[in-house]
Amino acid sequence: PPHIVRLKRLRYQSWHRGCKETDVILGHYCDAHLEHATEEEIALMEAFLEEDDYDIWQWVGYDVPPPDARYAPLIAKLQQFKASTP
């Protein structure tokens, strides 16, 4: 099904960003959460992963607000996930 293909693509894109810090955060987050994600969450993650690695790291790691407010809930989840991961 197309849903499975999208999830596989998101996992791959999450783990192969080019920046190790974002690879680790996004990769582990996707492994832990994508399986039960809603269509809206999947679409948001697809859009989010189109953003520049440097920007993603600033938003997640340094509380820099994203220019697109729709990312705010996802960034909050990523920050919480990052804080709870050893």
JSON list of N, CA and C in Angstrom, two decimals:
[
{"chain": "A", "resi": 1, "resn": "PRO", "atom": "N", "xyz": [0.82, -1.21, 0.00]},
{"chain": "A", "resi": 1, "resn": "PRO", "atom": "CA", "xyz": [0.00, 0.00, 0.00]},
{"chain": "A", "resi": 1, "resn": "PRO", "atom": "C", "xyz": [0.86, 1.27, 0.00]},
{"chain": "A", "resi": 2, "resn": "PRO", "atom": "N", "xyz": [0.36, 2.36, -0.55]},
{"chain": "A", "resi": 2, "resn": "PRO", "atom": "CA", "xyz": [1.13, 3.61, -0.61]},
{"chain": "A", "resi": 2, "resn": "PRO", "atom": "C", "xyz": [1.57, 4.10, 0.76]},
{"chain": "A", "resi": 3, "resn": "HIS", "atom": "N", "xyz": [0.75, 3.85, 1.77]},
{"chain": "A", "resi": 3, "resn": "HIS", "atom": "CA", "xyz": [1.06, 4.28, 3.13]},
{"chain": "A", "resi": 3, "resn": "HIS", "atom": "C", "xyz": [2.39, 3.67, 3.60]},
{"chain": "A", "resi": 4, "resn": "ILE", "atom": "N", "xyz": [2.60, 2.40, 3.30]},
{"chain": "A", "resi": 4, "resn": "ILE", "atom": "CA", "xyz": [3.83, 1.70, 3.69]},
{"chain": "A", "resi": 4, "resn": "ILE", "atom": "C", "xyz": [5.03, 2.32, 2.98]},
{"chain": "A", "resi": 5, "resn": "VAL", "atom": "N", "xyz": [4.88, 2.62, 1.71]},
{"chain": "A", "resi": 5, "resn": "VAL", "atom": "CA", "xyz": [5.96, 3.24, 0.93]},
{"chain": "A", "resi": 5, "resn": "VAL", "atom": "C", "xyz": [6.33, 4.60, 1.53]},
{"chain": "A", "resi": 6, "resn": "ARG", "atom": "N", "xyz": [5.32, 5.37, 1.89]},
{"chain": "A", "resi": 6, "resn": "ARG", "atom": "CA", "xyz": [5.58, 6.69, 2.49]},
{"chain": "A", "resi": 6, "resn": "ARG", "atom": "C", "xyz": [6.33, 6.54, 3.80]},
{"chain": "A", "resi": 7, "resn": "LEU", "atom": "N", "xyz": [5.94, 5.59, 4.63]},
{"chain": "A", "resi": 7, "resn": "LEU", "atom": "CA", "xyz": [6.62, 5.39, 5.91]},
{"chain": "A", "resi": 7, "resn": "LEU", "atom": "C", "xyz": [8.07, 4.97, 5.71]},
{"chain": "A", "resi": 8, "resn": "LYS", "atom": "N", "xyz": [8.31, 4.08, 4.77]},
{"chain": "A", "resi": 8, "resn": "LYS", "atom": "CA", "xyz": [9.68, 3.65, 4.48]},
{"chain": "A", "resi": 8, "resn": "LYS", "atom": "C", "xyz": [10.52, 4.83, 4.00]},
{"chain": "A", "resi": 9, "resn": "ARG", "atom": "N", "xyz": [9.93, 5.66, 3.13]},
{"chain": "A", "resi": 9, "resn": "ARG", "atom": "CA", "xyz": [10.65, 6.83, 2.62]},
{"chain": "A", "resi": 9, "resn": "ARG", "atom": "C", "xyz": [10.97, 7.79, 3.76]},
{"chain": "A", "resi": 10, "resn": "LEU", "atom": "N", "xyz": [10.00, 8.03, 4.64]},
{"chain": "A", "resi": 10, "resn": "LEU", "atom": "CA", "xyz": [10.23, 8.93, 5.78]},
{"chain": "A", "resi": 10, "resn": "LEU", "atom": "C", "xyz": [11.32, 8.40, 6.70]},
{"chain": "A", "resi": 11, "resn": "ARG", "atom": "N", "xyz": [11.29, 7.11, 6.97]},
{"chain": "A", "resi": 11, "resn": "ARG", "atom": "CA", "xyz": [12.35, 6.53, 7.82]},
{"chain": "A", "resi": 11, "resn": "ARG", "atom": "C", "xyz": [13.72, 6.73, 7.18]},
{"chain": "A", "resi": 12, "resn": "TYR", "atom": "N", "xyz": [13.81, 6.44, 5.91]},
{"chain": "A", "resi": 12, "resn": "TYR", "atom": "CA", "xyz": [15.08, 6.60, 5.22]},
{"chain": "A", "resi": 12, "resn": "TYR", "atom": "C", "xyz": [15.53, 8.06, 5.27]},
{"chain": "A", "resi": 13, "resn": "GLN", "atom": "N", "xyz": [14.63, 8.98, 4.92]},
{"chain": "A", "resi": 13, "resn": "GLN", "atom": "CA", "xyz": [14.98, 10.40, 4.91]},
{"chain": "A", "resi": 13, "resn": "GLN", "atom": "C", "xyz": [15.35, 10.89, 6.31]},
{"chain": "A", "resi": 14, "resn": "SER", "atom": "N", "xyz": [14.74, 10.33, 7.33]},
{"chain": "A", "resi": 14, "resn": "SER", "atom": "CA", "xyz": [15.04, 10.73, 8.70]},
{"chain": "A", "resi": 14, "resn": "SER", "atom": "C", "xyz": [16.43, 10.29, 9.13]},
{"chain": "A", "resi": 15, "resn": "TRP", "atom": "N", "xyz": [16.84, 9.12, 8.70]},
{"chain": "A", "resi": 15, "resn": "TRP", "atom": "CA", "xyz": [18.14, 8.57, 9.10]},
{"chain": "A", "resi": 15, "resn": "TRP", "atom": "C", "xyz": [19.29, 9.05, 8.21]},
{"chain": "A", "resi": 16, "resn": "HIS", "atom": "N", "xyz": [19.00, 9.63, 7.06]},
{"chain": "A", "resi": 16, "resn": "HIS", "atom": "CA", "xyz": [20.05, 10.00, 6.11]},
{"chain": "A", "resi": 16, "resn": "HIS", "atom": "C", "xyz": [19.95, 11.48, 5.75]},
{"chain": "A", "resi": 17, "resn": "ARG", "atom": "N", "xyz": [20.07, 12.32, 6.75]},
{"chain": "A", "resi": 17, "resn": "ARG", "atom": "CA", "xyz": [19.93, 13.76, 6.58]},
{"chain": "A", "resi": 17, "resn": "ARG", "atom": "C", "xyz": [21.22, 14.42, 6.10]},
{"chain": "A", "resi": 18, "resn": "GLY", "atom": "N", "xyz": [22.35, 13.89, 6.53]},
{"chain": "A", "resi": 18, "resn": "GLY", "atom": "CA", "xyz": [23.62, 14.53, 6.21]},
{"chain": "A", "resi": 18, "resn": "GLY", "atom": "C", "xyz": [24.24, 15.19, 7.42]},
{"chain": "A", "resi": 19, "resn": "CYS", "atom": "N", "xyz": [23.45, 15.39, 8.44]},
{"chain": "A", "resi": 19, "resn": "CYS", "atom": "CA", "xyz": [23.93, 15.96, 9.71]},
{"chain": "A", "resi": 19, "resn": "CYS", "atom": "C", "xyz": [23.64, 14.92, 10.80]},
{"chain": "A", "resi": 20, "resn": "LYS", "atom": "N", "xyz": [24.67, 14.44, 11.45]},
{"chain": "A", "resi": 20, "resn": "LYS", "atom": "CA", "xyz": [24.52, 13.34, 12.40]},
{"chain": "A", "resi": 20, "resn": "LYS", "atom": "C", "xyz": [23.53, 13.66, 13.51]},
{"chain": "A", "resi": 21, "resn": "GLU", "atom": "N", "xyz": [23.54, 14.89, 14.01]},
{"chain": "A", "resi": 21, "resn": "GLU", "atom": "CA", "xyz": [22.63, 15.25, 15.10]},
{"chain": "A", "resi": 21, "resn": "GLU", "atom": "C", "xyz": [21.17, 15.10, 14.70]},
{"chain": "A", "resi": 22, "resn": "THR", "atom": "N", "xyz": [20.83, 15.59, 13.51]},
{"chain": "A", "resi": 22, "resn": "THR", "atom": "CA", "xyz": [19.44, 15.47, 13.07]},
{"chain": "A", "resi": 22, "resn": "THR", "atom": "C", "xyz": [19.12, 14.03, 12.66]},
{"chain": "A", "resi": 23, "resn": "ASP", "atom": "N", "xyz": [20.10, 13.31, 12.12]},
{"chain": "A", "resi": 23, "resn": "ASP", "atom": "CA", "xyz": [19.89, 11.89, 11.80]},
{"chain": "A", "resi": 23, "resn": "ASP", "atom": "C", "xyz": [19.42, 11.15, 13.05]},
{"chain": "A", "resi": 24, "resn": "VAL", "atom": "N", "xyz": [20.13, 11.34, 14.13]},
{"chain": "A", "resi": 24, "resn": "VAL", "atom": "CA", "xyz": [19.85, 10.59, 15.36]},
{"chain": "A", "resi": 24, "resn": "VAL", "atom": "C", "xyz": [18.47, 10.96, 15.92]},
{"chain": "A", "resi": 25, "resn": "ILE", "atom": "N", "xyz": [18.20, 12.23, 16.04]},
{"chain": "A", "resi": 25, "resn": "ILE", "atom": "CA", "xyz": [16.92, 12.65, 16.61]},
{"chain": "A", "resi": 25, "resn": "ILE", "atom": "C", "xyz": [15.75, 12.23, 15.72]},
{"chain": "A", "resi": 26, "resn": "LEU", "atom": "N", "xyz": [15.82, 12.62, 14.44]},
{"chain": "A", "resi": 26, "resn": "LEU", "atom": "CA", "xyz": [14.72, 12.32, 13.53]},
{"chain": "A", "resi": 26, "resn": "LEU", "atom": "C", "xyz": [14.58, 10.82, 13.28]},
{"chain": "A", "resi": 27, "resn": "GLY", "atom": "N", "xyz": [15.69, 10.14, 13.13]},
{"chain": "A", "resi": 27, "resn": "GLY", "atom": "CA", "xyz": [15.64, 8.69, 12.88]},
{"chain": "A", "resi": 27, "resn": "GLY", "atom": "C", "xyz": [15.01, 7.93, 14.01]},
{"chain": "A", "resi": 28, "resn": "HIS", "atom": "N", "xyz": [15.47, 8.18, 15.22]},
{"chain": "A", "resi": 28, "resn": "HIS", "atom": "CA", "xyz": [14.89, 7.48, 16.38]},
{"chain": "A", "resi": 28, "resn": "HIS", "atom": "C", "xyz": [13.43, 7.87, 16.59]},
{"chain": "A", "resi": 29, "resn": "TYR", "atom": "N", "xyz": [13.12, 9.14, 16.39]},
{"chain": "A", "resi": 29, "resn": "TYR", "atom": "CA", "xyz": [11.74, 9.59, 16.56]},
{"chain": "A", "resi": 29, "resn": "TYR", "atom": "C", "xyz": [10.83, 8.87, 15.56]},
{"chain": "A", "resi": 30, "resn": "CYS", "atom": "N", "xyz": [11.24, 8.82, 14.32]},
{"chain": "A", "resi": 30, "resn": "CYS", "atom": "CA", "xyz": [10.42, 8.14, 13.31]},
{"chain": "A", "resi": 30, "resn": "CYS", "atom": "C", "xyz": [10.27, 6.66, 13.61]},
{"chain": "A", "resi": 31, "resn": "ASP", "atom": "N", "xyz": [11.36, 6.02, 14.03]},
{"chain": "A", "resi": 31, "resn": "ASP", "atom": "CA", "xyz": [11.27, 4.60, 14.38]},
{"chain": "A", "resi": 31, "resn": "ASP", "atom": "C", "xyz": [10.25, 4.37, 15.50]},
{"chain": "A", "resi": 32, "resn": "ALA", "atom": "N", "xyz": [10.21, 5.29, 16.45]},
{"chain": "A", "resi": 32, "resn": "ALA", "atom": "CA", "xyz": [9.34, 5.12, 17.60]},
{"chain": "A", "resi": 32, "resn": "ALA", "atom": "C", "xyz": [7.89, 5.56, 17.36]},
{"chain": "A", "resi": 33, "resn": "HIS", "atom": "N", "xyz": [7.66, 6.50, 16.43]},
{"chain": "A", "resi": 33, "resn": "HIS", "atom": "CA", "xyz": [6.33, 7.10, 16.33]},
{"chain": "A", "resi": 33, "resn": "HIS", "atom": "C", "xyz": [5.61, 6.96, 14.99]},
{"chain": "A", "resi": 34, "resn": "LEU", "atom": "N", "xyz": [6.31, 6.73, 13.92]},
{"chain": "A", "resi": 34, "resn": "LEU", "atom": "CA", "xyz": [5.65, 6.76, 12.61]},
{"chain": "A", "resi": 34, "resn": "LEU", "atom": "C", "xyz": [4.65, 5.64, 12.39]},
{"chain": "A", "resi": 35, "resn": "GLU", "atom": "N", "xyz": [4.90, 4.50, 12.98]},
{"chain": "A", "resi": 35, "resn": "GLU", "atom": "CA", "xyz": [4.05, 3.35, 12.74]},
{"chain": "A", "resi": 35, "resn": "GLU", "atom": "C", "xyz": [2.58, 3.63, 13.06]},
{"chain": "A", "resi": 36, "resn": "HIS", "atom": "N", "xyz": [2.34, 4.48, 14.05]},
{"chain": "A", "resi": 36, "resn": "HIS", "atom": "CA", "xyz": [0.97, 4.78, 14.48]},
{"chain": "A", "resi": 36, "resn": "HIS", "atom": "C", "xyz": [0.57, 6.22, 14.14]},
{"chain": "A", "resi": 37, "resn": "ALA", "atom": "N", "xyz": [1.30, 6.84, 13.24]},
{"chain": "A", "resi": 37, "resn": "ALA", "atom": "CA", "xyz": [1.02, 8.24, 12.89]},
{"chain": "A", "resi": 37, "resn": "ALA", "atom": "C", "xyz": [-0.24, 8.35, 12.05]},
{"chain": "A", "resi": 38, "resn": "THR", "atom": "N", "xyz": [-0.91, 9.48, 12.20]},
{"chain": "A", "resi": 38, "resn": "THR", "atom": "CA", "xyz": [-2.08, 9.77, 11.38]},
{"chain": "A", "resi": 38, "resn": "THR", "atom": "C", "xyz": [-1.63, 10.28, 10.02]},
{"chain": "A", "resi": 39, "resn": "GLU", "atom": "N", "xyz": [-2.56, 10.36, 9.10]},
{"chain": "A", "resi": 39, "resn": "GLU", "atom": "CA", "xyz": [-2.27, 10.90, 7.77]},
{"chain": "A", "resi": 39, "resn": "GLU", "atom": "C", "xyz": [-1.72, 12.32, 7.88]},
{"chain": "A", "resi": 40, "resn": "GLU", "atom": "N", "xyz": [-2.32, 13.12, 8.77]},
{"chain": "A", "resi": 40, "resn": "GLU", "atom": "CA", "xyz": [-1.87, 14.50, 8.96]},
{"chain": "A", "resi": 40, "resn": "GLU", "atom": "C", "xyz": [-0.45, 14.56, 9.50]},
{"chain": "A", "resi": 41, "resn": "GLU", "atom": "N", "xyz": [-0.14, 13.68, 10.44]},
{"chain": "A", "resi": 41, "resn": "GLU", "atom": "CA", "xyz": [1.22, 13.65, 11.01]},
{"chain": "A", "resi": 41, "resn": "GLU", "atom": "C", "xyz": [2.24, 13.22, 9.96]},
{"chain": "A", "resi": 42, "resn": "ILE", "atom": "N", "xyz": [1.87, 12.28, 9.13]},
{"chain": "A", "resi": 42, "resn": "ILE", "atom": "CA", "xyz": [2.77, 11.82, 8.07]},
{"chain": "A", "resi": 42, "resn": "ILE", "atom": "C", "xyz": [3.01, 12.95, 7.07]},
{"chain": "A", "resi": 43, "resn": "ALA", "atom": "N", "xyz": [1.95, 13.62, 6.66]},
{"chain": "A", "resi": 43, "resn": "ALA", "atom": "CA", "xyz": [2.09, 14.74, 5.71]},
{"chain": "A", "resi": 43, "resn": "ALA", "atom": "C", "xyz": [2.94, 15.86, 6.30]},
{"chain": "A", "resi": 44, "resn": "LEU", "atom": "N", "xyz": [2.76, 16.14, 7.58]},
{"chain": "A", "resi": 44, "resn": "LEU", "atom": "CA", "xyz": [3.56, 17.18, 8.23]},
{"chain": "A", "resi": 44, "resn": "LEU", "atom": "C", "xyz": [5.03, 16.77, 8.28]},
{"chain": "A", "resi": 45, "resn": "MET", "atom": "N", "xyz": [5.31, 15.52, 8.61]},
{"chain": "A", "resi": 45, "resn": "MET", "atom": "CA", "xyz": [6.70, 15.05, 8.66]},
{"chain": "A", "resi": 45, "resn": "MET", "atom": "C", "xyz": [7.33, 15.11, 7.27]},
{"chain": "A", "resi": 46, "resn": "GLU", "atom": "N", "xyz": [6.56, 14.77, 6.25]},
{"chain": "A", "resi": 46, "resn": "GLU", "atom": "CA", "xyz": [7.09, 14.86, 4.88]},
{"chain": "A", "resi": 46, "resn": "GLU", "atom": "C", "xyz": [7.49, 16.30, 4.55]},
{"chain": "A", "resi": 47, "resn": "ALA", "atom": "N", "xyz": [6.64, 17.25, 4.91]},
{"chain": "A", "resi": 47, "resn": "ALA", "atom": "CA", "xyz": [6.96, 18.66, 4.66]},
{"chain": "A", "resi": 47, "resn": "ALA", "atom": "C", "xyz": [8.16, 19.09, 5.50]},
{"chain": "A", "resi": 48, "resn": "PHE", "atom": "N", "xyz": [8.18, 18.69, 6.76]},
{"chain": "A", "resi": 48, "resn": "PHE", "atom": "CA", "xyz": [9.25, 19.05, 7.69]},
{"chain": "A", "resi": 48, "resn": "PHE", "atom": "C", "xyz": [10.61, 18.57, 7.16]},
{"chain": "A", "resi": 49, "resn": "LEU", "atom": "N", "xyz": [10.64, 17.36, 6.63]},
{"chain": "A", "resi": 49, "resn": "LEU", "atom": "CA", "xyz": [11.90, 16.80, 6.14]},
{"chain": "A", "resi": 49, "resn": "LEU", "atom": "C", "xyz": [12.40, 17.45, 4.86]},
{"chain": "A", "resi": 50, "resn": "GLU", "atom": "N", "xyz": [11.57, 18.27, 4.25]},
{"chain": "A", "resi": 50, "resn": "GLU", "atom": "CA", "xyz": [12.01, 19.05, 3.09]},
{"chain": "A", "resi": 50, "resn": "GLU", "atom": "C", "xyz": [12.82, 20.28, 3.52]},
{"chain": "A", "resi": 51, "resn": "GLU", "atom": "N", "xyz": [12.76, 20.61, 4.78]},
{"chain": "A", "resi": 51, "resn": "GLU", "atom": "CA", "xyz": [13.48, 21.78, 5.31]},
{"chain": "A", "resi": 51, "resn": "GLU", "atom": "C", "xyz": [14.97, 21.48, 5.42]},
{"chain": "A", "resi": 52, "resn": "ASP", "atom": "N", "xyz": [15.74, 22.53, 5.50]},
{"chain": "A", "resi": 52, "resn": "ASP", "atom": "CA", "xyz": [17.20, 22.43, 5.62]},
{"chain": "A", "resi": 52, "resn": "ASP", "atom": "C", "xyz": [17.60, 21.86, 6.98]},
{"chain": "A", "resi": 53, "resn": "ASP", "atom": "N", "xyz": [18.61, 21.00, 6.98]},
{"chain": "A", "resi": 53, "resn": "ASP", "atom": "CA", "xyz": [19.09, 20.38, 8.21]},
{"chain": "A", "resi": 53, "resn": "ASP", "atom": "C", "xyz": [19.49, 21.41, 9.27]},
{"chain": "A", "resi": 54, "resn": "TYR", "atom": "N", "xyz": [20.17, 22.43, 8.84]},
{"chain": "A", "resi": 54, "resn": "TYR", "atom": "CA", "xyz": [20.61, 23.47, 9.78]},
{"chain": "A", "resi": 54, "resn": "TYR", "atom": "C", "xyz": [19.40, 24.10, 10.46]},
{"chain": "A", "resi": 55, "resn": "ASP", "atom": "N", "xyz": [18.36, 24.40, 9.70]},
{"chain": "A", "resi": 55, "resn": "ASP", "atom": "CA", "xyz": [17.16, 24.99, 10.27]},
{"chain": "A", "resi": 55, "resn": "ASP", "atom": "C", "xyz": [16.48, 24.03, 11.25]},
{"chain": "A", "resi": 56, "resn": "ILE", "atom": "N", "xyz": [16.36, 22.77, 10.85]},
{"chain": "A", "resi": 56, "resn": "ILE", "atom": "CA", "xyz": [15.74, 21.78, 11.74]},
{"chain": "A", "resi": 56, "resn": "ILE", "atom": "C", "xyz": [16.50, 21.70, 13.06]},
{"chain": "A", "resi": 57, "resn": "TRP", "atom": "N", "xyz": [17.82, 21.68, 12.97]},
{"chain": "A", "resi": 57, "resn": "TRP", "atom": "CA", "xyz": [18.63, 21.60, 14.20]},
{"chain": "A", "resi": 57, "resn": "TRP", "atom": "C", "xyz": [18.44, 22.84, 15.08]},
{"chain": "A", "resi": 58, "resn": "GLN", "atom": "N", "xyz": [18.34, 24.01, 14.46]},
{"chain": "A", "resi": 58, "resn": "GLN", "atom": "CA", "xyz": [18.10, 25.24, 15.22]},
{"chain": "A", "resi": 58, "resn": "GLN", "atom": "C", "xyz": [16.74, 25.18, 15.93]},
{"chain": "A", "resi": 59, "resn": "TRP", "atom": "N", "xyz": [15.73, 24.71, 15.23]},
{"chain": "A", "resi": 59, "resn": "TRP", "atom": "CA", "xyz": [14.37, 24.64, 15.80]},
{"chain": "A", "resi": 59, "resn": "TRP", "atom": "C", "xyz": [14.30, 23.64, 16.94]},
{"chain": "A", "resi": 60, "resn": "VAL", "atom": "N", "xyz": [14.90, 22.46, 16.73]},
{"chain": "A", "resi": 60, "resn": "VAL", "atom": "CA", "xyz": [14.79, 21.39, 17.73]},
{"chain": "A", "resi": 60, "resn": "VAL", "atom": "C", "xyz": [15.81, 21.57, 18.85]},
{"chain": "A", "resi": 61, "resn": "GLY", "atom": "N", "xyz": [17.02, 21.93, 18.51]},
{"chain": "A", "resi": 61, "resn": "GLY", "atom": "CA", "xyz": [18.09, 21.98, 19.50]},
{"chain": "A", "resi": 61, "resn": "GLY", "atom": "C", "xyz": [18.24, 23.29, 20.23]},
{"chain": "A", "resi": 62, "resn": "TYR", "atom": "N", "xyz": [17.78, 24.38, 19.63]},
{"chain": "A", "resi": 62, "resn": "TYR", "atom": "CA", "xyz": [18.04, 25.69, 20.22]},
{"chain": "A", "resi": 62, "resn": "TYR", "atom": "C", "xyz": [16.80, 26.56, 20.39]},
{"chain": "A", "resi": 63, "resn": "ASP", "atom": "N", "xyz": [15.62, 25.95, 20.29]},
{"chain": "A", "resi": 63, "resn": "ASP", "atom": "CA", "xyz": [14.37, 26.68, 20.49]},
{"chain": "A", "resi": 63, "resn": "ASP", "atom": "C", "xyz": [14.18, 27.88, 19.58]},
{"chain": "A", "resi": 64, "resn": "VAL", "atom": "N", "xyz": [14.80, 27.86, 18.42]},
{"chain": "A", "resi": 64, "resn": "VAL", "atom": "CA", "xyz": [14.56, 28.91, 17.44]},
{"chain": "A", "resi": 64, "resn": "VAL", "atom": "C", "xyz": [13.19, 28.64, 16.83]},
{"chain": "A", "resi": 65, "resn": "PRO", "atom": "N", "xyz": [12.29, 29.62, 16.83]},
{"chain": "A", "resi": 65, "resn": "PRO", "atom": "CA", "xyz": [10.95, 29.36, 16.29]},
{"chain": "A", "resi": 65, "resn": "PRO", "atom": "C", "xyz": [10.98, 29.17, 14.77]},
{"chain": "A", "resi": 66, "resn": "PRO", "atom": "N", "xyz": [10.24, 28.19, 14.28]},
{"chain": "A", "resi": 66, "resn": "PRO", "atom": "CA", "xyz": [10.21, 27.97, 12.83]},
{"chain": "A", "resi": 66, "resn": "PRO", "atom": "C", "xyz": [9.36, 29.04, 12.15]},
{"chain": "A", "resi": 67, "resn": "PRO", "atom": "N", "xyz": [9.66, 29.37, 10.91]},
{"chain": "A", "resi": 67, "resn": "PRO", "atom": "CA", "xyz": [8.86, 30.36, 10.20]},
{"chain": "A", "resi": 67, "resn": "PRO", "atom": "C", "xyz": [7.45, 29.83, 9.89]},
{"chain": "A", "resi": 68, "resn": "ASP", "atom": "N", "xyz": [7.31, 28.52, 9.82]},
{"chain": "A", "resi": 68, "resn": "ASP", "atom": "CA", "xyz": [6.02, 27.90, 9.54]},
{"chain": "A", "resi": 68, "resn": "ASP", "atom": "C", "xyz": [5.45, 27.37, 10.86]},
{"chain": "A", "resi": 69, "resn": "ALA", "atom": "N", "xyz": [4.43, 28.04, 11.38]},
{"chain": "A", "resi": 69, "resn": "ALA", "atom": "CA", "xyz": [3.86, 27.71, 12.69]},
{"chain": "A", "resi": 69, "resn": "ALA", "atom": "C", "xyz": [3.29, 26.30, 12.76]},
{"chain": "A", "resi": 70, "resn": "ARG", "atom": "N", "xyz": [2.95, 25.72, 11.63]},
{"chain": "A", "resi": 70, "resn": "ARG", "atom": "CA", "xyz": [2.38, 24.36, 11.68]},
{"chain": "A", "resi": 70, "resn": "ARG", "atom": "C", "xyz": [3.41, 23.33, 12.16]},
{"chain": "A", "resi": 71, "resn": "TYR", "atom": "N", "xyz": [4.70, 23.69, 12.12]},
{"chain": "A", "resi": 71, "resn": "TYR", "atom": "CA", "xyz": [5.74, 22.77, 12.62]},
{"chain": "A", "resi": 71, "resn": "TYR", "atom": "C", "xyz": [5.86, 22.78, 14.15]},
{"chain": "A", "resi": 72, "resn": "ALA", "atom": "N", "xyz": [5.31, 23.78, 14.81]},
{"chain": "A", "resi": 72, "resn": "ALA", "atom": "CA", "xyz": [5.51, 23.94, 16.26]},
{"chain": "A", "resi": 72, "resn": "ALA", "atom": "C", "xyz": [5.14, 22.69, 17.07]},
{"chain": "A", "resi": 73, "resn": "PRO", "atom": "N", "xyz": [3.99, 22.06, 16.85]},
{"chain": "A", "resi": 73, "resn": "PRO", "atom": "CA", "xyz": [3.68, 20.85, 17.64]},
{"chain": "A", "resi": 73, "resn": "PRO", "atom": "C", "xyz": [4.67, 19.71, 17.39]},
{"chain": "A", "resi": 74, "resn": "LEU", "atom": "N", "xyz": [5.09, 19.53, 16.14]},
{"chain": "A", "resi": 74, "resn": "LEU", "atom": "CA", "xyz": [6.07, 18.49, 15.83]},
{"chain": "A", "resi": 74, "resn": "LEU", "atom": "C", "xyz": [7.40, 18.79, 16.49]},
{"chain": "A", "resi": 75, "resn": "ILE", "atom": "N", "xyz": [7.83, 20.03, 16.44]},
{"chain": "A", "resi": 75, "resn": "ILE", "atom": "CA", "xyz": [9.10, 20.42, 17.06]},
{"chain": "A", "resi": 75, "resn": "ILE", "atom": "C", "xyz": [9.03, 20.19, 18.57]},
{"chain": "A", "resi": 76, "resn": "ALA", "atom": "N", "xyz": [7.91, 20.50, 19.19]},
{"chain": "A", "resi": 76, "resn": "ALA", "atom": "CA", "xyz": [7.75, 20.26, 20.63]},
{"chain": "A", "resi": 76, "resn": "ALA", "atom": "C", "xyz": [7.87, 18.77, 20.93]},
{"chain": "A", "resi": 77, "resn": "LYS", "atom": "N", "xyz": [7.28, 17.92, 20.10]},
{"chain": "A", "resi": 77, "resn": "LYS", "atom": "CA", "xyz": [7.38, 16.47, 20.29]},
{"chain": "A", "resi": 77, "resn": "LYS", "atom": "C", "xyz": [8.83, 16.01, 20.12]},
{"chain": "A", "resi": 78, "resn": "LEU", "atom": "N", "xyz": [9.51, 16.55, 19.11]},
{"chain": "A", "resi": 78, "resn": "LEU", "atom": "CA", "xyz": [10.92, 16.20, 18.88]},
{"chain": "A", "resi": 78, "resn": "LEU", "atom": "C", "xyz": [11.79, 16.63, 20.04]},
{"chain": "A", "resi": 79, "resn": "GLN", "atom": "N", "xyz": [11.54, 17.81, 20.59]},
{"chain": "A", "resi": 79, "resn": "GLN", "atom": "CA", "xyz": [12.31, 18.29, 21.74]},
{"chain": "A", "resi": 79, "resn": "GLN", "atom": "C", "xyz": [12.07, 17.43, 22.96]},
{"chain": "A", "resi": 80, "resn": "GLN", "atom": "N", "xyz": [10.82, 17.06, 23.18]},
{"chain": "A", "resi": 80, "resn": "GLN", "atom": "CA", "xyz": [10.50, 16.18, 24.31]},
{"chain": "A", "resi": 80, "resn": "GLN", "atom": "C", "xyz": [11.16, 14.82, 24.12]},
{"chain": "A", "resi": 81, "resn": "PHE", "atom": "N", "xyz": [11.10, 14.29, 22.91]},
{"chain": "A", "resi": 81, "resn": "PHE", "atom": "CA", "xyz": [11.72, 13.01, 22.61]},
{"chain": "A", "resi": 81, "resn": "PHE", "atom": "C", "xyz": [13.23, 13.09, 22.83]},
{"chain": "A", "resi": 82, "resn": "LYS", "atom": "N", "xyz": [13.84, 14.17, 22.35]},
{"chain": "A", "resi": 82, "resn": "LYS", "atom": "CA", "xyz": [15.28, 14.38, 22.52]},
{"chain": "A", "resi": 82, "resn": "LYS", "atom": "C", "xyz": [15.66, 14.42, 23.99]},
{"chain": "A", "resi": 83, "resn": "ALA", "atom": "N", "xyz": [14.86, 15.11, 24.79]},
{"chain": "A", "resi": 83, "resn": "ALA", "atom": "CA", "xyz": [15.14, 15.24, 26.22]},
{"chain": "A", "resi": 83, "resn": "ALA", "atom": "C", "xyz": [14.98, 13.91, 26.97]},
{"chain": "A", "resi": 84, "resn": "SER", "atom": "N", "xyz": [14.13, 13.04, 26.46]},
{"chain": "A", "resi": 84, "resn": "SER", "atom": "CA", "xyz": [13.87, 11.78, 27.17]},
{"chain": "A", "resi": 84, "resn": "SER", "atom": "C", "xyz": [14.76, 10.64, 26.67]},
{"chain": "A", "resi": 85, "resn": "THR", "atom": "N", "xyz": [15.57, 10.91, 25.65]},
{"chain": "A", "resi": 85, "resn": "THR", "atom": "CA", "xyz": [16.44, 9.89, 25.09]},
{"chain": "A", "resi": 85, "resn": "THR", "atom": "C", "xyz": [17.85, 10.05, 25.66]},
{"chain": "A", "resi": 86, "resn": "PRO", "atom": "N", "xyz": [18.40, 8.96, 26.18]},
{"chain": "A", "resi": 86, "resn": "PRO", "atom": "CA", "xyz": [19.76, 9.05, 26.76]},
{"chain": "A", "resi": 86, "resn": "PRO", "atom": "C", "xyz": [20.83, 9.37, 25.75]}
]
